[in-house]
C-alpha positions in Angstrom: 13.5 -14.0 -33.9 14.8 -15.1 -31.5 18.4 -16.3 -30.7 19.7 -18.8 -29.9 22.9 -19.6 -28.0 25.0 -22.4 -26.7 26.0 -22.4 -23.6 29.2 -23.5 -24.3 30.5 -21.8 -27.5 29.3 -17.7 -26.0 30.7 -15.4 -24.0 29.5 -15.2 -20.5 28.4 -11.6 -20.9 26.1 -12.7 -23.6 24.1 -15.4 -21.1 23.7 -13.0 -18.8 23.6 -9.6 -20.3 20.1 -7.5 -19.3 18.6 -4.9 -21.5 17.7 -1.3 -19.1 15.2 0.5 -20.8 17.1 3.2 -22.6 17.4 7.0 -21.3 16.9 8.2 -17.3 13.7 9.6 -15.8 15.3 10.9 -12.5 15.1 14.8 -14.1 11.4 15.0 -14.7 10.5 12.5 -12.0 12.1 15.0 -9.2 10.3 17.6 -10.4 7.3 16.0 -10.7 8.2 15.2 -6.7 8.3 18.9 -6.5 5.7 19.9 -8.0 3.1 18.0 -6.3 5.2 18.9 -2.7 4.6 22.2 -3.6 1.4 22.4 -5.6 -1.0 19.5 -3.4 -4.3 18.4 -5.4 -3.2 21.0 -8.2 0.0 19.7 -9.8 -2.4 16.5 -9.3 -5.1 17.6 -11.6 -2.4 18.6 -14.5 -0.6 15.9 -14.8 -3.2 13.2 -14.8 -5.2 16.6 -17.9 -0.8 16.5 -19.6 0.1 12.5 -19.1 -4.3 11.3 -19.0 -5.6 13.6 -21.1 -8.6 13.3 -18.4 -10.1 16.8 -16.8 -11.2 15.1 -12.9 -13.3 17.2 -10.3 -11.8 15.9 -8.0 -9.0 13.7 -7.1 -11.1 10.9 -4.9 -13.8 8.6 -5.7 -16.8 8.7 -4.2 -18.5 6.0 -2.6 -21.2 5.8 -5.3 -18.8 5.5 -7.9 -17.3 2.8 -6.6 -21.4 0.8 -6.2 -21.8 1.9 -9.5 -18.9 0.6 -10.4 -18.6 -2.6 -9.2 -22.3 -2.9 -10.9 -21.2 -2.7 -14.5 -18.3 -4.5 -13.9 -18.3 -8.1 -15.5 -20.0 -10.8 -13.4 -17.8 -14.0 -14.6 -14.8 -11.3 -13.8 -16.6 -10.3 -10.5 -17.4 -14.5 -9.6 -13.3 -15.3 -10.3 -11.8 -12.4 -8.3 -13.9 -13.7 -5.2 -12.5 -17.0 -5.2 -9.1 -15.4 -6.5 -9.1 -13.3 -3.7 -10.5 -16.6 -1.5 -7.2 -18.4 -2.5 -4.3 -15.7 -2.2 -5.8 -14.8 0.9 -5.8 -19.1 2.1 -2.4 -18.9 1.3 -1.2 -16.2 2.9 -3.3 -16.3 6.4 0.7 -18.8 6.8 2.4 -16.0 6.6 1.0 -14.0 9.6 3.7 -14.0 12.2 2.5 -14.1 16.5 4.2 -11.2 18.9 6.6 -13.8 21.4 7.6 -13.0 24.2 10.9 -14.9 26.4 11.2 -15.4 30.3 13.6 -18.3 30.5 15.7 -16.1 33.4 14.9 -15.3 36.9 14.2 -11.6 36.4 14.9 -10.8 33.0 11.6 -10.4 30.6 12.3 -9.9 26.5 9.6 -10.3 23.5 8.5 -8.6 20.1 5.6 -7.3 19.2 4.3 -7.6 15.4 2.9 -4.2 14.8 0.9 -3.6 11.5 2.1 -0.3 9.7 -1.5 2.6 10.2 -2.1 3.2 6.1 -0.7 1.4 3.3 -0.7 3.2 -0.4 -1.6 0.7 -3.2 -0.5 1.9 -6.8 -2.6 0.1 -9.7 -1.5 0.6 -13.2 -4.4 2.5 -15.5 -4.7 3.0 -19.1 -3.9 0.0 -21.3 -2.2 -2.2 -18.3 -5.5 -2.3 -16.3 -5.0 -5.0 -13.7 -7.6 -6.2 -11.0 -5.3 -8.7 -10.0 -2.7 -6.5 -8.9 -5.1 -4.9 -6.2 -5.7 -8.8 -5.3 -2.1 -9.0 -4.5 -1.1 -5.9 -2.8 -4.1 -5.5 -0.8 -4.9 -8.9 0.5 -1.8 -9.3 2.7 -1.7 -5.5 3.8 -5.3 -7.0 5.4 -4.4 -9.6 6.9 -1.2 -7.9 8.6 -4.5 -5.8 9.8 -3.5 -2.3 8.1 -6.0 0.1 9.3 -6.1 1.9 6.1 -5.9 1.1 2.4 -5.3 3.6 0.0 -5.7 2.8 -3.6 -4.4 5.2 -6.7 -5.0 4.6 -10.4 -4.5 6.5 -13.2 -8.2 7.4 -14.8 -9.0 7.0 -18.9 -9.7 10.2 -20.3 -13.9 10.4 -19.5 -11.9 11.3 -15.7 -13.2 7.8 -14.5 -11.2 4.5 -13.3 -12.5 1.3 -15.4 -15.4 -0.8 -13.7 -13.3 -3.9 -12.8 -10.1 -2.4 -11.3 -13.6 -1.0 -8.7 -14.8 -4.0 -8.5 -11.7 -5.7 -7.1 -11.5 -2.2 -5.0 -14.3 -3.3 -3.8 -14.4 -7.2 -3.1 -10.6 -6.6 -1.2 -11.7 -4.3 1.3 -9.4 -1.2 -0.2 -10.5 2.1 2.0 -10.4 4.5 -0.4 -9.4 5.3 -4.3 -7.8 7.9 -5.9 -7.6 8.5 -9.4 -4.6 9.8 -10.1 -0.9 7.9 -12.0 2.5 7.9 -12.0 5.5 9.7 -10.3 2.8 12.3 -9.0 0.4 9.6 -7.5 3.9 8.2 -5.8 4.3 11.5 -4.8 0.9 12.6 -2.9 1.4 9.0 -0.9 4.4 10.0 0.0 3.8 13.6 1.3 0.6 13.9 1.2 -2.1 16.6 -0.7 -5.0 18.3 0.5 -7.1 14.8 -0.6 -4.7 12.6 -0.6 -3.2 12.0 3.4 0.7 10.2 3.5 1.1 6.8 3.8 3.5 4.5 5.6 5.0 3.1 2.5 3.2 2.2 -1.0 3.5 -1.0 -3.3 2.1 -2.6 -6.6 4.0 -2.2 -9.7 4.3 0.4 -12.7 6.0 2.0 -15.2 10.1 3.6 -15.5 8.2 6.7 -13.9 6.4 5.2 -10.7 9.5 3.1 -10.2 11.8 6.2 -10.4 9.5 7.6 -7.9 9.5 4.9 -5.5 13.1 5.2 -5.3 13.2 8.6 -5.1 10.8 8.7 -2.0 11.9 5.9 0.1 13.2 6.7 3.6 10.2 9.2 3.3 8.1 6.2 2.9 8.9 2.3 2.8 8.8 0.8 -1.0 7.9 -3.1 -1.4 10.4 -3.2 -4.1 11.8 -0.6 -7.5 10.3 -2.6 -10.0 12.0 -3.4 -13.6 10.3 -5.5 -16.8 8.6 -8.5 -16.6 10.7 -11.6 -16.9 10.7 -15.3 -17.1 12.7 -17.7 -17.0 11.7 -21.8 -18.3 14.4 -24.2 -17.3 12.8 -27.1 -20.1 13.7 -30.7 -21.1 13.5 -31.9 -24.5 11.0 -34.0 -23.7 8.7 -30.9 -23.8 6.1 -29.6 -26.3 7.8 -27.1 -28.3 4.4 -24.8 -28.8 3.5 -25.1 -25.1 7.2 -23.3 -24.3 6.4 -20.9 -26.7 3.4 -19.7 -25.4 4.5 -19.1 -21.6 8.0 -17.5 -22.9 5.2 -14.6 -24.7 3.1 -14.6 -22.5 5.7 -12.3 -20.3 6.6 -11.1 -23.5 3.7 -9.3 -23.9 3.7 -7.1 -21.2 6.5 -4.6 -22.4 8.7 -3.9 -25.1 10.9 -4.8 -22.1 10.7 -7.3 -20.6 12.5 -10.7 -21.3 11.9 -13.8 -22.0 14.5 -17.0 -21.6 14.2 -21.1 -22.5 17.2 -22.1 -20.9 17.6 -26.1 -22.6 19.5 -29.4 -23.0 17.7 -29.8 -25.9 18.7 -28.3 -29.7 15.8 -29.6 -30.7 13.3 -28.5 -28.3 15.2 -24.9 -28.8 14.9 -24.8 -32.5 11.0 -26.0 -32.2 10.8 -23.6 -29.6 11.8 -21.0 -32.1 9.2 -21.4 -34.9 6.8 -22.1 -32.6 7.1 -18.3 -31.2 7.4 -16.9 -34.6 4.2 -18.8 -35.3 2.2 -17.6 -32.0 3.4 -14.2 -32.9 1.5 -13.6 -35.3 -1.8 -14.7 -33.5 -1.1 -12.6 -30.5 -3.4 -9.2 -29.6 0.0 -7.4 -28.0 1.7 -8.5 -31.6 3.9 -5.2 -31.2 4.7 -5.2 -28.0 5.8 -9.0 -27.6 7.6 -9.1 -30.6 9.9 -6.2 -29.5 10.4 -7.8 -26.2 11.5 -11.1 -28.0 13.8 -9.8 -30.0 15.6 -7.3 -28.0 15.8 -8.9 -24.4 14.2 -12.5 -25.3 17.1 -15.5 -25.7 17.1 -19.2 -26.0 20.3 -20.7 -24.2 21.1 -24.3 -24.9 23.4 -26.4 -22.0 25.0 -29.0 -22.2 23.1 -30.0 -19.0 19.7 -29.3 -16.8 22.0 -28.8 -14.2 24.8 -26.5 -15.5 20.6 -25.2 -17.0 19.7 -25.0 -13.4 23.0 -22.8 -12.5 22.4 -20.7 -15.3 18.9 -19.8 -14.2 20.6 -19.2 -10.7 22.8 -16.8 -11.4 20.1 -14.9 -14.0 17.5 -15.0 -10.0 14.9 -14.6 -12.8 11.4 -13.2 -11.3 8.9 -16.2 -12.3 10.9 -19.4 -13.1 9.2 -22.5 -15.1 11.1 -26.3 -13.8 9.2 -27.7 -17.4 11.1 -31.0 -16.8 9.8 -35.2 -15.5 9.9 -35.1 -11.4 10.6 -31.0 -10.9 10.7 -31.8 -6.8 14.2 -33.1 -7.3 15.4 -29.9 -8.1 13.5 -27.3 -6.4 16.4 -27.5 -3.8 18.6 -26.5 -6.3 16.9 -23.2 -6.6 18.6 -20.4 -5.0 17.5 -17.1 -6.6 14.0 -17.3 -8.2 10.9 -14.7 -7.1 8.8 -17.3 -7.4 9.0 -21.7 -8.7 6.7 -22.6 -11.3 7.0 -26.1 -10.9 6.0 -29.4 -13.8 4.5 -29.1 -17.0 0.9 -28.2 -16.0 1.8 -25.1 -14.0 2.4 -21.8 -16.4 3.3 -18.7 -15.0 -0.1 -16.9 -15.8 -1.8 -19.6 -12.8 0.2 -17.5 -10.3 -0.4 -14.3 -12.0 -4.6 -15.0 -10.6 -5.8 -17.7 -9.0 -3.3 -20.3 -7.6 -2.6 -17.6 -4.2 1.1 -17.4 -3.7 1.6 -13.7 -4.4 2.6 -12.3 -8.1 4.3 -8.5 -7.4 8.1 -10.7 -7.2 11.3 -8.9 -7.6 12.9 -8.4 -10.7 16.4 -7.5 -12.3 18.3 -10.4 -10.5 17.0 -8.8 -6.9 15.8 -12.8 -6.3 19.4 -12.8 -4.9 18.3 -10.6 -1.7 14.4 -10.3 -2.2 11.8 -11.7 -1.4 8.6 -11.5 -3.0 5.6 -9.4 -1.7 4.3 -10.4 1.3 2.4 -10.2 4.9 5.8 -9.5 6.3 5.4 -6.4 3.9 3.2 -4.7 6.0 3.8 -5.0 9.1 6.9 -3.9 11.9 8.3 -5.4 14.6 9.6 -4.0 17.5 11.8 -5.2 20.5 11.1 -4.5 23.6 13.7 -5.4 27.6 13.0 -6.0 31.0 15.6 -6.0 33.3 14.8 -6.6 37.3 18.1 -4.6 39.5 19.1 -8.1 40.9 19.2 -9.6 37.2 21.4 -6.1 35.7 23.1 -7.1 38.7 24.5 -10.1 37.0 24.9 -8.8 34.5 26.7 -5.8 35.1 30.7 -6.5 34.5 29.9 -8.0 31.4 27.9 -4.5 30.0 30.7 -2.4 31.7 33.5 -4.6 30.2 32.5 -4.4 26.8 31.8 -1.0 26.4 35.0 0.2 28.3 36.1 -2.0 25.0 35.1 -0.7 22.7 36.2 3.3 24.5 32.6 3.7 25.1 32.9 5.0 29.4 29.6 7.0 29.1 27.2 3.4 27.6 29.5 1.8 31.1 28.4 4.4 33.4 25.0 4.9 32.4 25.0 0.5 34.1 27.6 0.7 36.5 25.8 4.2 38.4 23.0 1.7 39.7 25.6 0.2 41.8 27.2 3.4 43.1 26.2 3.6 46.8 26.0 7.3 47.1 23.2 7.5 44.2 21.3 4.7 45.6 
């Protein structure tokens, strides 16, 4: 049963505690990465057999197999995928940046170029957690950014095939190449390259703790979006909320993972007790009941705060991945939110809307990193290069300022590189 904690009577350590997954996978992941670096495709096939139970003749999924997957995909889902891709694109289009040029002083030109990454890798979970929505959310911003090559890696089933719905999403969103490999070995392949998989500039997408650890270890060799932890939801709700609805929203994230976190913060003891009972009732009806119950009993909590303003303060301290403001006039509270991956406003905006269809991205900072991180966006798929041009006359005006600044820092070579251009012996 989910715990109820009274904020005024509970130690802060309990209020803000986050349970980390037990056990480190650093050493086995390091070994996997090294073996992929040394053995390439042979290592990928070995690990796919070991971890996924699949013998794969080739690492890459051919164009014919992708076409077949698209034909076999659920027609209803295909229609939804097209519409979801349109909505995600419409939202992310507003994030596209333009290069700029500044020429406000005679003889001086400065600017910044926005340059798309050449090649990115999308990690898409597979097995019991095959999510076409991950393809949409990761691929669309990359396409809008102008990335030339988008590769997708995802683990196959025991038959060595990728689920048709995943292949349909890849085709709809414009993935260039698909590879049937998952886990830490897929991350290693994207980072270092193998005979079949060219190395990429950046890796994005969610995965299990092995995938997260692998992304951490290859960072620096390639870029990554983030090191994602278990999924999280925090609902701030007033006493007018329907406890059955709040319970359903909490369970929508609890069913993701045994380590997922579902938290309610409310100013109503009656709502807290109602939600606690509703969760128990609804758990019995969930297909992923075992996973959701483990999440609720380990990481779930209901915090009864003294006021809604205190509830907002608690939410900012926790900095959740998903934050629902299930209150009257939710826009009155929006400016008070400082730390959250994505905010869902009002009583008719469940987090699941954002997972699939609304438009904003569902790849979000977790584990409190919303204090300093942002949702996946078009910005993640571009780099910025700045440039400067000075005429000789413009440099002359700045000479003494630059030269003296350099000398004050003890860098006489810096100063000399400016001064020498005005030394009559070198003209």
